[in-house]
PDB file of C-alpha atoms in Angstrom:
ATOM      1  CA  MET A   1     -18.449 288.364  66.193  1.00  0.00           C
ATOM      2  CA  LEU A   2     -19.685 290.748  68.851  1.00  0.00           C
ATOM      3  CA  ARG A   3     -16.146 291.857  69.437  1.00  0.00           C
ATOM      4  CA  ALA A   4     -15.621 292.666  65.750  1.00  0.00           C
ATOM      5  CA  SER A   5     -18.811 294.739  65.574  1.00  0.00           C
ATOM      6  CA  VAL A   6     -17.775 296.772  68.675  1.00  0.00           C
ATOM      7  CA  LEU A   7     -14.389 297.468  67.123  1.00  0.00           C
ATOM      8  CA  ILE A   8     -15.959 298.534  63.828  1.00  0.00           C
ATOM      9  CA  SER A   9     -18.419 300.813  65.676  1.00  0.00           C
ATOM     10  CA  ALA A  10     -15.569 302.432  67.647  1.00  0.00           C
ATOM     11  CA  PHE A  11     -13.565 302.940  64.441  1.00  0.00           C
ATOM     12  CA  ILE A  12     -16.525 304.598  62.709  1.00  0.00           C
ATOM     13  CA  ALA A  13     -17.099 306.835  65.733  1.00  0.00           C
ATOM     14  CA  LEU A  14     -13.456 307.958  65.697  1.00  0.00           C
ATOM     15  CA  LEU A  15     -13.632 308.725  61.968  1.00  0.00           C
ATOM     16  CA  SER A  16     -16.776 310.809  62.422  1.00  0.00           C
ATOM     17  CA  LEU A  17     -15.148 312.766  65.277  1.00  0.00           C
ATOM     18  CA  ALA A  18     -12.077 313.445  63.180  1.00  0.00           C
ATOM     19  CA  THR A  19     -14.206 314.643  60.281  1.00  0.00           C
ATOM     20  CA  TYR A  20     -16.288 316.847  62.562  1.00  0.00           C
ATOM     21  CA  ALA A  21     -13.184 318.485  64.066  1.00  0.00           C
ATOM     22  CA  GLN A  22     -11.848 319.620  60.676  1.00  0.00           C
ATOM     23  CA  PRO A  23     -13.077 322.967  59.309  1.00  0.00           C
ATOM     24  CA  ALA A  24     -15.286 322.902  56.271  1.00  0.00           C
ATOM     25  CA  PRO A  25     -13.637 323.720  52.943  1.00  0.00           C
ATOM     26  CA  GLY A  26     -13.307 327.500  52.517  1.00  0.00           C
ATOM     27  CA  GLN A  27     -13.444 328.211  56.237  1.00  0.00           C
ATOM     28  CA  GLN A  28     -10.348 329.554  57.928  1.00  0.00           C
ATOM     29  CA  ASP A  29      -9.249 329.401  61.489  1.00  0.00           C
ATOM     30  CA  THR A  30     -10.629 332.484  63.221  1.00  0.00           C
ATOM     31  CA  ALA A  31      -8.122 332.477  66.110  1.00  0.00           C
ATOM     32  CA  PRO A  32      -6.219 335.777  66.257  1.00  0.00           C
ATOM     33  CA  ASN A  33      -2.653 335.739  65.042  1.00  0.00           C
ATOM     34  CA  ASP A  34      -0.301 336.879  67.795  1.00  0.00           C
ATOM     35  CA  HIS A  35       2.109 338.379  65.282  1.00  0.00           C
ATOM     36  CA  ALA A  36      -0.444 340.220  63.159  1.00  0.00           C
ATOM     37  CA  PRO A  37      -0.363 344.003  63.473  1.00  0.00           C
ATOM     38  CA  GLN A  38      -3.255 345.412  65.428  1.00  0.00           C
ATOM     39  CA  LYS A  39      -5.592 347.950  63.948  1.00  0.00           C
ATOM     40  CA  PRO A  40      -5.793 351.354  65.638  1.00  0.00           C
ATOM     41  CA  GLY A  41      -8.302 351.300  68.456  1.00  0.00           C
ATOM     42  CA  GLU A  42      -7.909 347.568  69.096  1.00  0.00           C
ATOM     43  CA  PHE A  43      -6.689 346.501  72.479  1.00  0.00           C
ATOM     44  CA  GLY A  44      -3.996 343.899  72.922  1.00  0.00           C
ATOM     45  CA  ALA A  45      -4.483 340.654  74.710  1.00  0.00           C
ATOM     46  CA  PRO A  46      -4.491 341.041  78.490  1.00  0.00           C
ATOM     47  CA  THR A  47      -1.399 338.868  78.837  1.00  0.00           C
ATOM     48  CA  GLU A  48       0.501 341.044  76.342  1.00  0.00           C
ATOM     49  CA  GLU A  49      -0.482 344.167  78.236  1.00  0.00           C
ATOM     50  CA  MET A  50       0.614 342.639  81.539  1.00  0.00           C
ATOM     51  CA  LEU A  51       3.948 341.606  80.031  1.00  0.00           C
ATOM     52  CA  ARG A  52       4.525 345.083  78.610  1.00  0.00           C
ATOM     53  CA  ARG A  53       3.616 346.746  81.934  1.00  0.00           C
ATOM     54  CA  ASN A  54       6.011 344.432  83.774  1.00  0.00           C
ATOM     55  CA  GLU A  55       8.719 345.253  81.251  1.00  0.00           C
ATOM     56  CA  ILE A  56       8.158 348.992  81.752  1.00  0.00           C
ATOM     57  CA  ARG A  57       8.171 348.564  85.530  1.00  0.00           C
ATOM     58  CA  HIS A  58      11.447 346.619  85.311  1.00  0.00           C
ATOM     59  CA  GLU A  59      13.008 349.353  83.135  1.00  0.00           C
ATOM     60  CA  GLU A  60      11.892 352.030  85.608  1.00  0.00           C
ATOM     61  CA  GLU A  61      13.325 350.077  88.548  1.00  0.00           C
ATOM     62  CA  SER A  62      16.607 349.543  86.687  1.00  0.00           C
ATOM     63  CA  HIS A  63      16.852 353.257  85.942  1.00  0.00           C
ATOM     64  CA  LYS A  64      16.091 354.108  89.562  1.00  0.00           C
ATOM     65  CA  GLU A  65      18.870 351.734  90.685  1.00  0.00           C
ATOM     66  CA  MET A  66      21.208 353.362  88.163  1.00  0.00           C
ATOM     67  CA  VAL A  67      20.451 356.816  89.606  1.00  0.00           C
ATOM     68  CA  GLU A  68      21.004 355.519  93.149  1.00  0.00           C
ATOM     69  CA  ARG A  69      24.345 354.004  92.120  1.00  0.00           C
ATOM     70  CA  SER A  70      25.447 357.256  90.521  1.00  0.00           C
ATOM     71  CA  ASP A  71      24.435 359.175  93.671  1.00  0.00           C
ATOM     72  CA  GLU A  72      26.515 356.801  95.774  1.00  0.00           C
ATOM     73  CA  ALA A  73      29.441 357.079  93.346  1.00  0.00           C
ATOM     74  CA  ALA A  74      29.407 360.877  93.563  1.00  0.00           C
ATOM     75  CA  GLN A  75      29.208 360.723  97.335  1.00  0.00           C
ATOM     76  CA  ILE A  76      32.138 358.302  97.540  1.00  0.00           C
ATOM     77  CA  GLY A  77      34.195 360.483  95.199  1.00  0.00           C
ATOM     78  CA  GLU A  78      33.587 363.500  97.420  1.00  0.00           C
ATOM     79  CA  GLU A  79      34.381 361.516 100.581  1.00  0.00           C
ATOM     80  CA  ILE A  80      37.684 360.288  99.172  1.00  0.00           C
ATOM     81  CA  LEU A  81      38.638 363.821  98.129  1.00  0.00           C
ATOM     82  CA  SER A  82      37.797 365.368 101.498  1.00  0.00           C
ATOM     83  CA  SER A  83      39.609 362.571 103.337  1.00  0.00           C
ATOM     84  CA  PHE A  84      42.686 363.057 101.166  1.00  0.00           C
ATOM     85  CA  LYS A  85      42.667 366.823 101.699  1.00  0.00           C
ATOM     86  CA  LYS A  86      42.399 366.268 105.444  1.00  0.00           C
ATOM     87  CA  ASN A  87      45.061 363.538 105.750  1.00  0.00           C
ATOM     88  CA  SER A  88      47.258 364.115 102.668  1.00  0.00           C
ATOM     89  CA  PHE A  89      47.189 360.366 101.953  1.00  0.00           C
ATOM     90  CA  LEU A  90      44.715 357.600 101.160  1.00  0.00           C
ATOM     91  CA  SER A  91      43.827 355.490 104.177  1.00  0.00           C
ATOM     92  CA  THR A  92      42.812 351.833 104.010  1.00  0.00           C
ATOM     93  CA  ASN A  93      39.219 352.998 104.357  1.00  0.00           C
ATOM     94  CA  ASP A  94      39.731 355.252 101.312  1.00  0.00           C
ATOM     95  CA  LEU A  95      41.160 352.305  99.358  1.00  0.00           C
ATOM     96  CA  LYS A  96      38.047 350.269 100.206  1.00  0.00           C
ATOM     97  CA  LYS A  97      35.930 353.172  98.993  1.00  0.00           C
ATOM     98  CA  LEU A  98      37.925 353.173  95.746  1.00  0.00           C
ATOM     99  CA  GLU A  99      37.031 349.498  95.281  1.00  0.00           C
ATOM    100  CA  ARG A 100      33.356 350.250  95.914  1.00  0.00           C
ATOM    101  CA  LEU A 101      33.470 353.175  93.493  1.00  0.00           C
ATOM    102  CA  GLU A 102      35.015 350.973  90.829  1.00  0.00           C
ATOM    103  CA  LYS A 103      32.284 348.343  91.292  1.00  0.00           C
ATOM    104  CA  LEU A 104      29.593 351.018  91.027  1.00  0.00           C
ATOM    105  CA  ALA A 105      31.144 352.424  87.861  1.00  0.00           C
ATOM    106  CA  ARG A 106      31.281 348.939  86.322  1.00  0.00           C
ATOM    107  CA  LYS A 107      27.630 348.274  87.189  1.00  0.00           C
ATOM    108  CA  ILE A 108      26.560 351.609  85.738  1.00  0.00           C
ATOM    109  CA  ARG A 109      28.571 351.036  82.575  1.00  0.00           C
ATOM    110  CA  GLY A 110      27.183 347.514  82.202  1.00  0.00           C
ATOM    111  CA  GLY A 111      23.644 348.708  82.847  1.00  0.00           C
ATOM    112  CA  VAL A 112      23.775 351.101  79.914  1.00  0.00           C
ATOM    113  CA  GLY A 113      25.354 348.612  77.547  1.00  0.00           C
ATOM    114  CA  GLY A 114      28.981 349.676  77.837  1.00  0.00           C
ATOM    115  CA  SER A 115      31.694 347.096  77.497  1.00  0.00           C
ATOM    116  CA  ASP A 116      34.968 346.390  79.227  1.00  0.00           C
ATOM    117  CA  ASP A 117      37.191 347.866  76.580  1.00  0.00           C
ATOM    118  CA  ASP A 118      40.644 348.739  77.778  1.00  0.00           C
ATOM    119  CA  GLU A 119      40.601 352.421  77.026  1.00  0.00           C
ATOM    120  CA  SER A 120      43.693 354.106  78.336  1.00  0.00           C
ATOM    121  CA  LEU A 121      43.425 357.250  80.402  1.00  0.00           C
ATOM    122  CA  GLN A 122      44.226 360.392  78.444  1.00  0.00           C
ATOM    123  CA  ASP A 123      46.553 362.813  80.204  1.00  0.00           C
ATOM    124  CA  PRO A 124      46.790 360.919  83.520  1.00  0.00           C
ATOM    125  CA  PRO A 125      47.577 363.108  86.522  1.00  0.00           C
ATOM    126  CA  GLY A 126      51.086 362.629  87.854  1.00  0.00           C
ATOM    127  CA  LYS A 127      50.312 363.347  91.477  1.00  0.00           C
ATOM    128  CA  ILE A 128      47.791 361.573  93.648  1.00  0.00           C
ATOM    129  CA  GLU A 129      46.095 364.813  94.733  1.00  0.00           C
ATOM    130  CA  ALA A 130      45.300 365.743  91.135  1.00  0.00           C
ATOM    131  CA  ALA A 131      44.063 362.206  90.437  1.00  0.00           C
ATOM    132  CA  VAL A 132      41.762 362.167  93.474  1.00  0.00           C
ATOM    133  CA  THR A 133      40.423 365.627  92.585  1.00  0.00           C
ATOM    134  CA  ARG A 134      39.746 364.519  89.024  1.00  0.00           C
ATOM    135  CA  LEU A 135      38.070 361.347  90.317  1.00  0.00           C
ATOM    136  CA  ALA A 136      35.679 363.397  92.449  1.00  0.00           C
ATOM    137  CA  GLU A 137      34.857 365.669  89.489  1.00  0.00           C
ATOM    138  CA  ILE A 138      34.192 362.757  87.127  1.00  0.00           C
ATOM    139  CA  SER A 139      32.000 360.980  89.674  1.00  0.00           C
ATOM    140  CA  VAL A 140      29.846 364.127  89.969  1.00  0.00           C
ATOM    141  CA  ASP A 141      29.726 364.366  86.157  1.00  0.00           C
ATOM    142  CA  LEU A 142      28.623 360.728  86.012  1.00  0.00           C
ATOM    143  CA  LYS A 143      25.808 361.453  88.452  1.00  0.00           C
ATOM    144  CA  LYS A 144      24.631 364.400  86.342  1.00  0.00           C
ATOM    145  CA  SER A 145      24.763 362.329  83.145  1.00  0.00           C
ATOM    146  CA  VAL A 146      22.700 359.515  84.650  1.00  0.00           C
ATOM    147  CA  GLU A 147      20.146 361.924  86.105  1.00  0.00           C
ATOM    148  CA  LYS A 148      19.702 363.642  82.721  1.00  0.00           C
ATOM    149  CA  SER A 149      19.141 360.381  80.884  1.00  0.00           C
ATOM    150  CA  SER A 150      15.808 358.613  80.724  1.00  0.00           C
ATOM    151  CA  ARG A 151      15.073 354.944  81.259  1.00  0.00           C
ATOM    152  CA  LEU A 152      14.856 354.547  77.497  1.00  0.00           C
ATOM    153  CA  VAL A 153      18.054 356.275  76.402  1.00  0.00           C
ATOM    154  CA  PHE A 154      21.469 356.569  77.977  1.00  0.00           C
ATOM    155  CA  SER A 155      24.055 358.892  76.596  1.00  0.00           C
ATOM    156  CA  ALA A 156      27.571 358.000  75.614  1.00  0.00           C
ATOM    157  CA  SER A 157      28.799 360.350  78.334  1.00  0.00           C
ATOM    158  CA  VAL A 158      27.603 357.853  80.977  1.00  0.00           C
ATOM    159  CA  ILE A 159      29.810 355.165  79.454  1.00  0.00           C
ATOM    160  CA  LYS A 160      32.702 357.604  78.971  1.00  0.00           C
ATOM    161  CA  ASN A 161      32.528 358.832  82.566  1.00  0.00           C
ATOM    162  CA  SER A 162      32.273 355.274  83.912  1.00  0.00           C
ATOM    163  CA  ASN A 163      35.312 354.214  81.899  1.00  0.00           C
ATOM    164  CA  GLU A 164      37.264 357.238  83.073  1.00  0.00           C
ATOM    165  CA  ILE A 165      36.451 356.524  86.731  1.00  0.00           C
ATOM    166  CA  ILE A 166      37.631 352.931  86.335  1.00  0.00           C
ATOM    167  CA  GLU A 167      40.845 354.000  84.629  1.00  0.00           C
ATOM    168  CA  LEU A 168      41.496 356.752  87.200  1.00  0.00           C
ATOM    169  CA  ILE A 169      41.135 354.248  90.027  1.00  0.00           C
ATOM    170  CA  ARG A 170      43.605 351.927  88.294  1.00  0.00           C
ATOM    171  CA  HIS A 171      45.961 354.872  87.862  1.00  0.00           C
ATOM    172  CA  ILE A 172      45.627 355.980  91.509  1.00  0.00           C
ATOM    173  CA  ARG A 173      46.646 352.486  92.609  1.00  0.00           C
ATOM    174  CA  THR A 174      49.855 352.737  90.580  1.00  0.00           C
ATOM    175  CA  ILE A 175      50.928 356.217  91.746  1.00  0.00           C
ATOM    176  CA  LYS A 176      53.739 356.023  94.260  1.00  0.00           C
ATOM    177  CA  ARG A 177      52.773 357.432  97.585  1.00  0.00           C
ATOM    178  CA  PRO A 178      55.187 359.756  99.428  1.00  0.00           C
TER     179      PRO A 178
END
């Protein structure tokens, strides 16, 4: 009998707690809705602000890396050109630099949302000297395009220049050397 009365008392206590936890009729939950638009002058939640600041910082770092890659690409293009003018051929070191330049161009293109579409090179140079000269010019153009763009917007010229560098490198590899 004592056991039954304890169980009944516990059941009544649980029912009263459940009733107490429910809002009264007509009352609404006053917790802020995360998806509701904020009124002007209201501040966001601290976690939202921290997330947004981290996102901005990440975008700035990505843009800085993109600029550094384009600087390196332009430098490599110039080095390959000067080495070719000096030696009249591409050395194994120059071929390694071509690989590095291609990787940089792919990273830059991917970083701005470009895809790996097989766009053929228009008016490919027939001689290796013209191809290397054009490669150096395009790598400098790529650098200028990346520097002009902001972290928020990249121009189509960045993608176009990246694609052209990649295609020029492919073309240089196929040109017969004297």
